[in-house]
Amino acid sequence: MALRLHNTLTGTLEVLEPLEPDHLRIYSCGPTVYDRAHIGNFRTFVWEDLLRRYLKLRGYRVTQVMNLTDVDDRTINAAIEQGKTLDEITRPVEQQFFEDWKALGLEPMEHYPRATEHVDAMIELVQRLADRGLTYDRDGSVYFAIGRYPEYGRLVGLDACDLGSSGRAEGDEEYSKEDPRDFVLWKGGDREEGDVALWDSPWGPGRPGWHLECSAMSMQYLGESFDIHTGGVDNIFPHHTNEMAQSEGATGRSFARYWLHAEHLLVDGGKMSKSVGNYHTIPDLLERGHRPSAIRYLLLSAHYRTQLNFTLGGLVKADRALERLEEFQRRLRSAHALEPATASPAEPSASPGVEPARASIGELARRAHEAFISAMDDDLSVSDAIASVFTMVREVNRELDRVGDRLTAGDAESALSLLRDFDAVFGVLSLRGAERGDADPALAAWMDERIAARQVAREARDFASADAIRREIEERGIVIEDTPDGTRWKPVGEAVFGG
Ligand code: AMP
Ligand code: ZN
């Protein structure tokens, strides 16, 4: 089945077709670095990480860009209020952002451009729009003239005439516009702002408008046309609507092909936001003793197009669910070692009265795996995907209870392989390993797979392959030992198999 995603531009589920074969270029609107991001922002960021990871699991190469908005009204106001430079405000917040990013196990993206380092590209874009007659200058500022661009508003499915003001009113700017719907591309510097943010331009000193920043940076890193643009639903209008108008207005080409938007995280039924003051940050929750893996899992546990109400009780439940998955993983790893290494998978159990579990466990796991992939293919339907994993856990546990924890390495591998794919996308089991200070999760996943393959080879009496796998493992600087509890491993040099 093909992967389908909900495109805000068309309001429908569409099959994902990359512009370049096997390569997806994604732009994700990043944080405004005037204050530490809250977990509402991180709901969107973690979902963007889930999207990235799933696309990679489906075999795509991904180039993903997230901007850092380090000049806009909010950063400038913070600098003015606190008597600091823009950098003094934004750089520490950027650092906090990356700390939280790492704590929640988000993969690094390919580029994190700062707006302040791309002002030349922004000026050039305004120039292109001016050359096409889509702008006008007023008191040192440059505006996008919506009335001269009939395609405006395609993303929201509204006629330009139906729209109200397309930008946040900034000071006396409302009075300078030809049309209240117009938005600022380049904002002429006033005396107070000029102390913290001022660049030269053909229209005099000033600074870029917020929407312009994302247009310039996305096209610089991904090209004039790219595949996917993401953000929270609050970005649809005016931010993404204006981005699209600026980019397509300047290039005459289609900008992003698929627009994906995540719904908000709520607290007590209301939007979590700085201005309301009803927000938590990642360090707040860690201080209360919650684990990053539980936060990540809770944020990912609802479909991205539904609102998610955040509660501390939800975090406790998320933690319990992950504990169950870990227990299951441990059970599988130790159970398959109980099978005699020389048994053939086709042989029935030697013990009278105990039925072999082999075929049914492998089959259960494979069915669940298929259900997992088809749920994720269906617009990232995480609830169904998670349900398929827990169905497998329940059914396989029941089967293991019945047969006394015996199964072949091949069956264990079928179940472990679903857990591996689940974790490649959800990134929560590996995060728990990291929380405990376990080995590198990528190495642990590789070892799981190699140990299972070796066990399969041994059960089939293919000792040449089993030995080759052992050598392959040892070449990575890892020693293994077969114990009654299963095969254990450690990097050479670490205290081995103590206790
Ligand atoms: P900002 O730093 O305000 O520019 O927001 C960064 C990202 O977080 C954007 O994609 C927003 O849409 C998203 N966002 C803001 N508030 C929330 C929320 N309560 N829930 C989910 N996403 C949010
Ligand atoms: Zn943006």
CSV table of N, CA, C and O in Angstrom, one decimal, residues 273-389:
chain,number,residue,atom,x,y,z
A,273,SER,N,-0.3,27.9,25.7
A,273,SER,CA,0.4,29.0,25.1
A,273,SER,C,1.1,29.9,26.2
A,273,SER,O,0.6,30.0,27.3
A,274,LYS,N,2.1,30.6,25.7
A,274,LYS,CA,2.9,31.5,26.6
A,274,LYS,C,2.0,32.6,27.1
A,274,LYS,O,2.1,32.9,28.3
A,275,SER,N,1.2,33.1,26.2
A,275,SER,CA,0.4,34.3,26.6
A,275,SER,C,-0.6,34.0,27.7
A,275,SER,O,-0.9,34.8,28.5
A,276,VAL,N,-1.1,32.8,27.7
A,276,VAL,CA,-2.1,32.4,28.7
A,276,VAL,C,-1.4,31.9,30.0
A,276,VAL,O,-2.0,32.0,31.1
A,277,GLY,N,-0.2,31.5,29.8
A,277,GLY,CA,0.6,31.1,31.0
A,277,GLY,C,0.3,29.7,31.5
A,277,GLY,O,0.7,29.3,32.6
A,278,ASN,N,-0.4,28.9,30.7
A,278,ASN,CA,-0.8,27.5,31.1
A,278,ASN,C,0.1,26.5,30.5
A,278,ASN,O,-0.4,25.5,30.0
A,279,TYR,N,1.4,26.7,30.5
A,279,TYR,CA,2.3,25.8,29.8
A,279,TYR,C,3.3,25.1,30.7
A,279,TYR,O,3.6,25.6,31.8
A,280,HIS,N,3.8,24.0,30.2
A,280,HIS,CA,4.9,23.3,30.9
A,280,HIS,C,6.1,23.3,29.9
A,280,HIS,O,5.8,23.2,28.7
A,281,THR,N,7.3,23.3,30.4
A,281,THR,CA,8.4,23.0,29.6
A,281,THR,C,9.0,21.6,29.9
A,281,THR,O,8.5,21.0,30.9
A,282,ILE,N,9.9,21.2,29.1
A,282,ILE,CA,10.5,19.8,29.3
A,282,ILE,C,11.1,19.8,30.7
A,282,ILE,O,10.9,18.9,31.5
A,283,PRO,N,12.0,20.8,31.0
A,283,PRO,CA,12.7,20.7,32.3
A,283,PRO,C,11.7,20.7,33.5
A,283,PRO,O,11.9,20.0,34.5
A,284,ASP,N,10.6,21.4,33.3
A,284,ASP,CA,9.5,21.4,34.4
A,284,ASP,C,9.1,20.0,34.7
A,284,ASP,O,9.0,19.6,35.9
A,285,LEU,N,8.8,19.3,33.6
A,285,LEU,CA,8.3,17.9,33.8
A,285,LEU,C,9.4,16.9,34.3
A,285,LEU,O,9.1,16.1,35.1
A,286,LEU,N,10.6,17.1,33.8
A,286,LEU,CA,11.7,16.3,34.3
A,286,LEU,C,11.9,16.5,35.8
A,286,LEU,O,12.2,15.5,36.5
A,287,GLU,N,11.8,17.7,36.2
A,287,GLU,CA,12.0,18.0,37.6
A,287,GLU,C,10.9,17.4,38.5
A,287,GLU,O,11.2,17.0,39.6
A,288,ARG,N,9.7,17.2,37.9
A,288,ARG,CA,8.7,16.5,38.7
A,288,ARG,C,8.9,15.0,38.6
A,288,ARG,O,8.0,14.3,39.1
A,289,GLY,N,9.9,14.5,38.0
A,289,GLY,CA,10.2,13.1,38.0
A,289,GLY,C,9.7,12.3,36.8
A,289,GLY,O,9.8,11.1,36.8
A,290,HIS,N,9.2,13.0,35.8
A,290,HIS,CA,8.7,12.3,34.6
A,290,HIS,C,9.8,12.0,33.7
A,290,HIS,O,10.8,12.8,33.6
A,291,ARG,N,9.7,10.9,32.9
A,291,ARG,CA,10.8,10.5,32.1
A,291,ARG,C,10.6,11.1,30.7
A,291,ARG,O,9.5,11.1,30.2
A,292,PRO,N,11.7,11.4,30.0
A,292,PRO,CA,11.6,12.0,28.6
A,292,PRO,C,10.8,11.0,27.7
A,292,PRO,O,10.0,11.4,26.9
A,293,SER,N,11.0,9.7,27.9
A,293,SER,CA,10.4,8.7,27.0
A,293,SER,C,8.9,8.8,27.2
A,293,SER,O,8.1,8.6,26.2
A,294,ALA,N,8.4,9.0,28.4
A,294,ALA,CA,7.0,9.1,28.7
A,294,ALA,C,6.4,10.4,28.0
A,294,ALA,O,5.3,10.3,27.5
A,295,ILE,N,7.1,11.5,28.1
A,295,ILE,CA,6.7,12.7,27.5
A,295,ILE,C,6.6,12.6,26.0
A,295,ILE,O,5.6,12.9,25.4
A,296,ARG,N,7.6,12.0,25.4
A,296,ARG,CA,7.6,11.8,24.0
A,296,ARG,C,6.5,10.9,23.6
A,296,ARG,O,5.8,11.2,22.6
A,297,TYR,N,6.3,9.8,24.3
A,297,TYR,CA,5.2,8.9,23.9
A,297,TYR,C,3.8,9.5,24.0
A,297,TYR,O,3.0,9.4,23.1
A,298,LEU,N,3.6,10.3,25.1
A,298,LEU,CA,2.3,10.9,25.3
A,298,LEU,C,2.1,11.9,24.1
A,298,LEU,O,1.0,11.9,23.5
A,299,LEU,N,3.1,12.7,23.8
A,299,LEU,CA,2.9,13.7,22.7
A,299,LEU,C,2.6,13.0,21.4
A,299,LEU,O,2.0,13.6,20.5
A,300,LEU,N,3.1,11.8,21.2
A,300,LEU,CA,3.0,11.1,19.9
A,300,LEU,C,1.7,10.2,19.9
A,300,LEU,O,1.4,9.7,18.8
A,301,SER,N,1.0,10.0,21.0
A,301,SER,CA,0.1,9.0,21.1
A,301,SER,C,-1.3,9.3,20.5
A,301,SER,O,-2.1,8.4,20.3
A,302,ALA,N,-1.5,10.5,20.1
A,302,ALA,CA,-2.8,10.9,19.4
A,302,ALA,C,-2.5,11.3,18.0
A,302,ALA,O,-1.4,11.8,17.7
A,303,HIS,N,-3.4,11.1,17.1
A,303,HIS,CA,-3.2,11.4,15.7
A,303,HIS,C,-2.9,12.9,15.6
A,303,HIS,O,-3.5,13.7,16.3
A,304,TYR,N,-2.0,13.2,14.7
A,304,TYR,CA,-1.6,14.6,14.6
A,304,TYR,C,-2.7,15.6,14.2
A,304,TYR,O,-2.6,16.8,14.5
A,305,ARG,N,-3.7,15.1,13.6
A,305,ARG,CA,-4.8,16.1,13.2
A,305,ARG,C,-5.9,16.1,14.2
A,305,ARG,O,-7.0,16.6,14.0
A,306,THR,N,-5.7,15.6,15.4
A,306,THR,CA,-6.6,15.7,16.5
A,306,THR,C,-5.9,16.5,17.7
A,306,THR,O,-4.7,16.3,17.9
A,307,GLN,N,-6.7,17.2,18.4
A,307,GLN,CA,-6.2,17.9,19.5
A,307,GLN,C,-5.8,16.9,20.6
A,307,GLN,O,-6.5,15.9,20.7
A,308,LEU,N,-4.9,17.2,21.4
A,308,LEU,CA,-4.5,16.3,22.5
A,308,LEU,C,-4.5,17.1,23.8
A,308,LEU,O,-3.9,18.2,23.9
A,309,ASN,N,-5.2,16.6,24.8
A,309,ASN,CA,-5.3,17.3,26.0
A,309,ASN,C,-4.2,16.7,27.0
A,309,ASN,O,-4.2,15.5,27.2
A,310,PHE,N,-3.4,17.6,27.4
A,310,PHE,CA,-2.2,17.2,28.2
A,310,PHE,C,-2.6,17.1,29.7
A,310,PHE,O,-3.2,18.0,30.2
A,311,THR,N,-2.3,15.9,30.4
A,311,THR,CA,-2.5,15.9,31.8
A,311,THR,C,-1.2,15.1,32.4
A,311,THR,O,-0.6,14.3,31.7
A,312,LEU,N,-1.0,15.4,33.6
A,312,LEU,CA,0.2,14.6,34.3
A,312,LEU,C,-0.2,13.2,34.4
A,312,LEU,O,0.7,12.3,34.3
A,313,GLY,N,-1.5,12.9,34.6
A,313,GLY,CA,-1.9,11.5,34.7
A,313,GLY,C,-1.7,10.8,33.4
A,313,GLY,O,-1.3,9.6,33.4
A,314,GLY,N,-1.8,11.5,32.3
A,314,GLY,CA,-1.5,10.9,31.0
A,314,GLY,C,0.0,10.5,30.9
A,314,GLY,O,0.3,9.4,30.3
A,315,LEU,N,0.8,11.2,31.5
A,315,LEU,CA,2.3,10.9,31.5
A,315,LEU,C,2.5,9.6,32.3
A,315,LEU,O,3.3,8.8,31.8
A,316,VAL,N,1.8,9.4,33.4
A,316,VAL,CA,2.0,8.2,34.2
A,316,VAL,C,1.5,7.0,33.4
A,316,VAL,O,2.2,6.0,33.3
A,317,LYS,N,0.4,7.2,32.7
A,317,LYS,CA,-0.1,6.1,31.9
A,317,LYS,C,0.8,5.7,30.7
A,317,LYS,O,1.1,4.6,30.4
A,318,ALA,N,1.4,6.8,30.1
A,318,ALA,CA,2.4,6.6,29.0
A,318,ALA,C,3.5,5.8,29.5
A,318,ALA,O,4.0,4.8,28.9
A,319,ASP,N,4.0,6.1,30.7
A,319,ASP,CA,5.2,5.4,31.3
A,319,ASP,C,4.9,3.9,31.5
A,319,ASP,O,5.7,3.1,31.2
A,320,ARG,N,3.6,3.7,32.0
A,320,ARG,CA,3.3,2.3,32.2
A,320,ARG,C,3.2,1.5,30.9
A,320,ARG,O,3.6,0.3,30.9
A,321,ALA,N,2.7,2.1,29.9
A,321,ALA,CA,2.6,1.4,28.6
A,321,ALA,C,4.0,1.0,28.1
A,321,ALA,O,4.2,-0.1,27.6
A,322,LEU,N,4.9,1.9,28.3
A,322,LEU,CA,6.3,1.7,27.8
A,322,LEU,C,6.9,0.6,28.7
A,322,LEU,O,7.7,-0.3,28.1
A,323,GLU,N,6.6,0.6,29.9
A,323,GLU,CA,7.2,-0.5,30.8
A,323,GLU,C,6.7,-1.8,30.3
A,323,GLU,O,7.4,-2.8,30.3
A,324,ARG,N,5.4,-1.9,29.9
A,324,ARG,CA,4.9,-3.2,29.4
A,324,ARG,C,5.6,-3.6,28.2
A,324,ARG,O,5.9,-4.8,28.0
A,325,LEU,N,5.9,-2.7,27.3
A,325,LEU,CA,6.6,-3.0,26.0
A,325,LEU,C,8.0,-3.5,26.4
A,325,LEU,O,8.5,-4.5,25.8
A,326,GLU,N,8.7,-2.9,27.3
A,326,GLU,CA,10.0,-3.3,27.7
A,326,GLU,C,10.0,-4.7,28.3
A,326,GLU,O,10.9,-5.5,28.0
A,327,GLU,N,9.0,-4.9,29.2
A,327,GLU,CA,8.9,-6.3,29.8
A,327,GLU,C,8.8,-7.3,28.7
A,327,GLU,O,9.4,-8.4,28.8
A,328,PHE,N,8.0,-7.0,27.7
A,328,PHE,CA,7.7,-8.0,26.6
A,328,PHE,C,9.0,-8.2,25.8
A,328,PHE,O,9.4,-9.3,25.5
A,329,GLN,N,9.7,-7.1,25.6
A,329,GLN,CA,11.0,-7.2,24.9
A,329,GLN,C,12.0,-8.1,25.6
A,329,GLN,O,12.6,-9.0,25.1
A,330,ARG,N,12.0,-7.9,27.0
A,330,ARG,CA,12.9,-8.8,27.8
A,330,ARG,C,12.5,-10.2,27.7
A,330,ARG,O,13.3,-11.1,27.6
A,331,ARG,N,11.2,-10.4,27.8
A,331,ARG,CA,10.7,-11.8,27.8
A,331,ARG,C,11.1,-12.5,26.5
A,331,ARG,O,11.5,-13.6,26.5
A,332,LEU,N,10.9,-11.8,25.4
A,332,LEU,CA,11.3,-12.4,24.1
A,332,LEU,C,12.7,-12.7,24.0
A,332,LEU,O,13.1,-13.8,23.5
A,333,ARG,N,13.6,-11.8,24.5
A,333,ARG,CA,15.0,-12.0,24.3
A,333,ARG,C,15.5,-13.2,25.2
A,333,ARG,O,16.4,-13.9,24.7
A,334,SER,N,14.9,-13.4,26.3
A,334,SER,CA,15.4,-14.5,27.1
A,334,SER,C,14.6,-15.8,26.7
A,334,SER,O,15.2,-16.9,26.8
A,335,ALA,N,13.4,-15.7,26.2
A,335,ALA,CA,12.6,-16.9,25.9
A,335,ALA,C,13.2,-17.7,24.8
A,335,ALA,O,13.4,-18.9,24.9
A,336,HIS,N,13.7,-17.1,23.7
A,336,HIS,CA,14.1,-17.9,22.6
A,336,HIS,C,15.3,-18.7,22.8
A,336,HIS,O,15.6,-19.7,22.2
A,337,ALA,N,16.1,-18.2,23.8
A,337,ALA,CA,17.4,-18.9,24.1
A,337,ALA,C,17.1,-20.2,24.8
A,337,ALA,O,17.9,-21.1,24.9
A,338,LEU,N,15.9,-20.4,25.3
A,338,LEU,CA,15.5,-21.7,26.0
A,338,LEU,C,15.3,-22.8,25.1
A,338,LEU,O,15.3,-24.0,25.4
A,339,GLU,N,15.1,-22.5,23.8
A,339,GLU,CA,15.0,-23.5,22.8
A,339,GLU,C,16.3,-24.2,22.6
A,339,GLU,O,17.3,-23.5,22.4
A,340,PRO,N,16.4,-25.5,22.5
A,340,PRO,CA,17.7,-26.1,22.3
A,340,PRO,C,18.3,-25.6,21.0
A,340,PRO,O,17.6,-25.6,20.0
A,341,ALA,N,19.6,-25.3,21.0
A,341,ALA,CA,20.2,-24.7,19.8
A,341,ALA,C,20.2,-25.6,18.6
A,341,ALA,O,20.2,-25.2,17.5
A,342,THR,N,20.0,-26.9,18.9
A,342,THR,CA,20.1,-27.8,17.7
A,342,THR,C,18.7,-28.2,17.2
A,342,THR,O,18.6,-28.9,16.2
A,343,ALA,N,17.7,-27.7,17.8
A,343,ALA,CA,16.3,-28.1,17.3
A,343,ALA,C,16.1,-27.5,16.0
A,343,ALA,O,16.5,-26.4,15.7
A,344,SER,N,15.3,-28.3,15.2
A,344,SER,CA,15.0,-27.8,13.9
A,344,SER,C,13.6,-27.1,14.0
A,344,SER,O,12.7,-27.6,14.7
A,345,PRO,N,13.4,-25.9,13.4
A,345,PRO,CA,12.2,-25.2,13.6
A,345,PRO,C,10.9,-26.0,13.2
A,345,PRO,O,9.9,-25.8,13.7
A,346,ALA,N,11.1,-27.0,12.3
A,346,ALA,CA,10.0,-27.7,11.8
A,346,ALA,C,9.6,-28.9,12.8
A,346,ALA,O,8.5,-29.4,12.7
A,347,GLU,N,10.5,-29.2,13.7
A,347,GLU,CA,10.2,-30.3,14.6
A,347,GLU,C,9.2,-30.0,15.6
A,347,GLU,O,9.2,-28.9,16.2
A,348,PRO,N,8.3,-30.9,15.9
A,348,PRO,CA,7.3,-30.6,17.0
A,348,PRO,C,8.1,-30.7,18.3
A,348,PRO,O,9.1,-31.3,18.4
A,349,SER,N,7.4,-30.2,19.4
A,349,SER,CA,8.0,-30.2,20.7
A,349,SER,C,8.2,-31.6,21.1
A,349,SER,O,7.4,-32.5,20.9
A,350,ALA,N,9.3,-31.9,21.8
A,350,ALA,CA,9.6,-33.2,22.3
A,350,ALA,C,8.8,-33.5,23.6
A,350,ALA,O,8.5,-34.7,23.8
A,351,SER,N,8.5,-32.5,24.3
A,351,SER,CA,7.8,-32.8,25.6
A,351,SER,C,6.3,-33.1,25.3
A,351,SER,O,5.6,-32.3,24.7
A,352,PRO,N,5.8,-34.2,25.8
A,352,PRO,CA,4.5,-34.6,25.6
A,352,PRO,C,3.5,-33.6,26.3
A,352,PRO,O,3.9,-33.1,27.4
A,353,GLY,N,2.4,-33.3,25.7
A,353,GLY,CA,1.4,-32.4,26.4
A,353,GLY,C,1.7,-31.0,26.2
A,353,GLY,O,0.8,-30.1,26.5
A,354,VAL,N,2.8,-30.5,25.7
A,354,VAL,CA,3.1,-29.1,25.4
A,354,VAL,C,3.1,-28.9,23.9
A,354,VAL,O,3.9,-29.4,23.2
A,355,GLU,N,2.2,-28.0,23.5
A,355,GLU,CA,2.1,-27.8,22.0
A,355,GLU,C,3.2,-26.8,21.6
A,355,GLU,O,3.5,-25.9,22.4
A,356,PRO,N,3.8,-27.0,20.5
A,356,PRO,CA,4.8,-26.0,20.0
A,356,PRO,C,4.1,-24.7,19.7
A,356,PRO,O,3.0,-24.7,19.2
A,357,ALA,N,4.8,-23.6,20.0
A,357,ALA,CA,4.2,-22.3,19.8
A,357,ALA,C,4.6,-21.6,18.5
A,357,ALA,O,4.1,-20.6,18.1
A,358,ARG,N,5.6,-22.2,17.9
A,358,ARG,CA,6.4,-21.6,16.8
A,358,ARG,C,5.5,-20.9,15.7
A,358,ARG,O,5.5,-19.7,15.6
A,359,ALA,N,4.8,-21.7,15.0
A,359,ALA,CA,4.1,-21.1,13.8
A,359,ALA,C,3.2,-20.0,14.2
A,359,ALA,O,3.2,-18.9,13.7
A,360,SER,N,2.4,-20.2,15.3
A,360,SER,CA,1.4,-19.2,15.6
A,360,SER,C,2.0,-17.9,16.1
A,360,SER,O,1.6,-16.8,15.7
A,361,ILE,N,3.1,-17.9,16.8
A,361,ILE,CA,3.7,-16.7,17.3
A,361,ILE,C,4.3,-15.9,16.2
A,361,ILE,O,4.1,-14.7,16.0
A,362,GLY,N,5.0,-16.5,15.3
A,362,GLY,CA,5.6,-15.8,14.1
A,362,GLY,C,4.5,-15.2,13.3
A,362,GLY,O,4.6,-14.1,12.8
A,363,GLU,N,3.4,-16.0,13.1
A,363,GLU,CA,2.3,-15.5,12.3
A,363,GLU,C,1.6,-14.3,13.0
A,363,GLU,O,1.3,-13.3,12.3
A,364,LEU,N,1.4,-14.4,14.3
A,364,LEU,CA,0.8,-13.3,15.0
A,364,LEU,C,1.6,-12.0,14.8
A,364,LEU,O,1.1,-10.9,14.6
A,365,ALA,N,2.9,-12.2,15.0
A,365,ALA,CA,3.8,-11.0,14.9
A,365,ALA,C,3.8,-10.4,13.5
A,365,ALA,O,3.7,-9.2,13.3
A,366,ARG,N,3.8,-11.3,12.5
A,366,ARG,CA,3.8,-10.8,11.1
A,366,ARG,C,2.5,-10.1,10.7
A,366,ARG,O,2.5,-9.0,10.1
A,367,ARG,N,1.4,-10.6,11.2
A,367,ARG,CA,0.1,-9.9,10.9
A,367,ARG,C,0.1,-8.6,11.6
A,367,ARG,O,-0.3,-7.6,11.0
A,368,ALA,N,0.6,-8.5,12.9
A,368,ALA,CA,0.6,-7.2,13.6
A,368,ALA,C,1.5,-6.2,12.9
A,368,ALA,O,1.2,-5.0,12.8
A,369,HIS,N,2.6,-6.8,12.3
A,369,HIS,CA,3.6,-5.9,11.7
A,369,HIS,C,2.9,-5.2,10.4
A,369,HIS,O,3.1,-4.1,10.2
A,370,GLU,N,2.2,-6.1,9.7
A,370,GLU,CA,1.5,-5.6,8.5
A,370,GLU,C,0.5,-4.5,8.9
A,370,GLU,O,0.4,-3.5,8.2
A,371,ALA,N,-0.2,-4.8,10.0
A,371,ALA,CA,-1.2,-3.8,10.4
A,371,ALA,C,-0.6,-2.5,10.9
A,371,ALA,O,-1.1,-1.4,10.6
A,372,PHE,N,0.6,-2.6,11.5
A,372,PHE,CA,1.3,-1.4,11.9
A,372,PHE,C,1.7,-0.5,10.7
A,372,PHE,O,1.4,0.7,10.7
A,373,ILE,N,2.3,-1.2,9.7
A,373,ILE,CA,2.7,-0.4,8.5
A,373,ILE,C,1.4,0.2,7.8
A,373,ILE,O,1.5,1.4,7.4
A,374,SER,N,0.4,-0.6,7.7
A,374,SER,CA,-0.8,0.0,6.9
A,374,SER,C,-1.4,1.1,7.7
A,374,SER,O,-1.9,2.1,7.1
A,375,ALA,N,-1.4,1.0,9.1
A,375,ALA,CA,-1.9,2.2,9.9
A,375,ALA,C,-1.0,3.4,9.6
A,375,ALA,O,-1.5,4.5,9.4
A,376,MET,N,0.3,3.2,9.7
A,376,MET,CA,1.1,4.4,9.5
A,376,MET,C,1.0,5.0,8.1
A,376,MET,O,1.1,6.2,7.9
A,377,ASP,N,0.8,4.1,7.1
A,377,ASP,CA,0.7,4.5,5.7
A,377,ASP,C,-0.6,5.3,5.6
A,377,ASP,O,-0.7,6.1,4.6
A,378,ASP,N,-1.6,5.1,6.5
A,378,ASP,CA,-2.8,5.8,6.4
A,378,ASP,C,-2.7,7.1,7.2
A,378,ASP,O,-3.3,7.3,8.3
A,379,ASP,N,-2.0,8.1,6.6
A,379,ASP,CA,-1.9,9.4,7.2
A,379,ASP,C,-1.4,9.3,8.7
A,379,ASP,O,-1.8,10.1,9.5
A,380,LEU,N,-0.4,8.4,8.9
A,380,LEU,CA,0.3,8.3,10.2
A,380,LEU,C,-0.7,8.1,11.3
A,380,LEU,O,-0.8,8.8,12.3
A,381,SER,N,-1.6,7.1,11.1
A,381,SER,CA,-2.6,6.8,12.2
A,381,SER,C,-2.0,6.1,13.3
A,381,SER,O,-2.0,4.8,13.5
A,382,VAL,N,-1.4,6.8,14.2
A,382,VAL,CA,-0.6,6.3,15.3
A,382,VAL,C,-1.5,5.4,16.3
A,382,VAL,O,-1.0,4.4,16.8
A,383,SER,N,-2.7,5.8,16.5
A,383,SER,CA,-3.5,5.0,17.5
A,383,SER,C,-3.6,3.6,17.0
A,383,SER,O,-3.5,2.6,17.7
A,384,ASP,N,-4.0,3.4,15.7
A,384,ASP,CA,-4.1,2.0,15.1
A,384,ASP,C,-2.7,1.3,15.1
A,384,ASP,O,-2.6,0.1,15.3
A,385,ALA,N,-1.7,2.1,14.8
A,385,ALA,CA,-0.3,1.5,14.8
A,385,ALA,C,0.1,1.0,16.1
A,385,ALA,O,0.6,-0.1,16.3
A,386,ILE,N,-0.2,1.8,17.2
A,386,ILE,CA,0.2,1.4,18.5
A,386,ILE,C,-0.7,0.2,19.0
A,386,ILE,O,-0.2,-0.7,19.6
A,387,ALA,N,-2.0,0.3,18.6
A,387,ALA,CA,-2.9,-0.8,18.9
A,387,ALA,C,-2.4,-2.1,18.3
A,387,ALA,O,-2.5,-3.2,19.0
A,388,SER,N,-1.8,-2.1,17.1
A,388,SER,CA,-1.4,-3.4,16.5
A,388,SER,C,-0.2,-3.9,17.3
A,388,SER,O,0.0,-5.1,17.5
A,389,VAL,N,0.7,-3.0,17.9
A,389,VAL,CA,1.8,-3.5,18.7
A,389,VAL,C,1.3,-4.1,20.0
A,389,VAL,O,1.7,-5.2,20.3
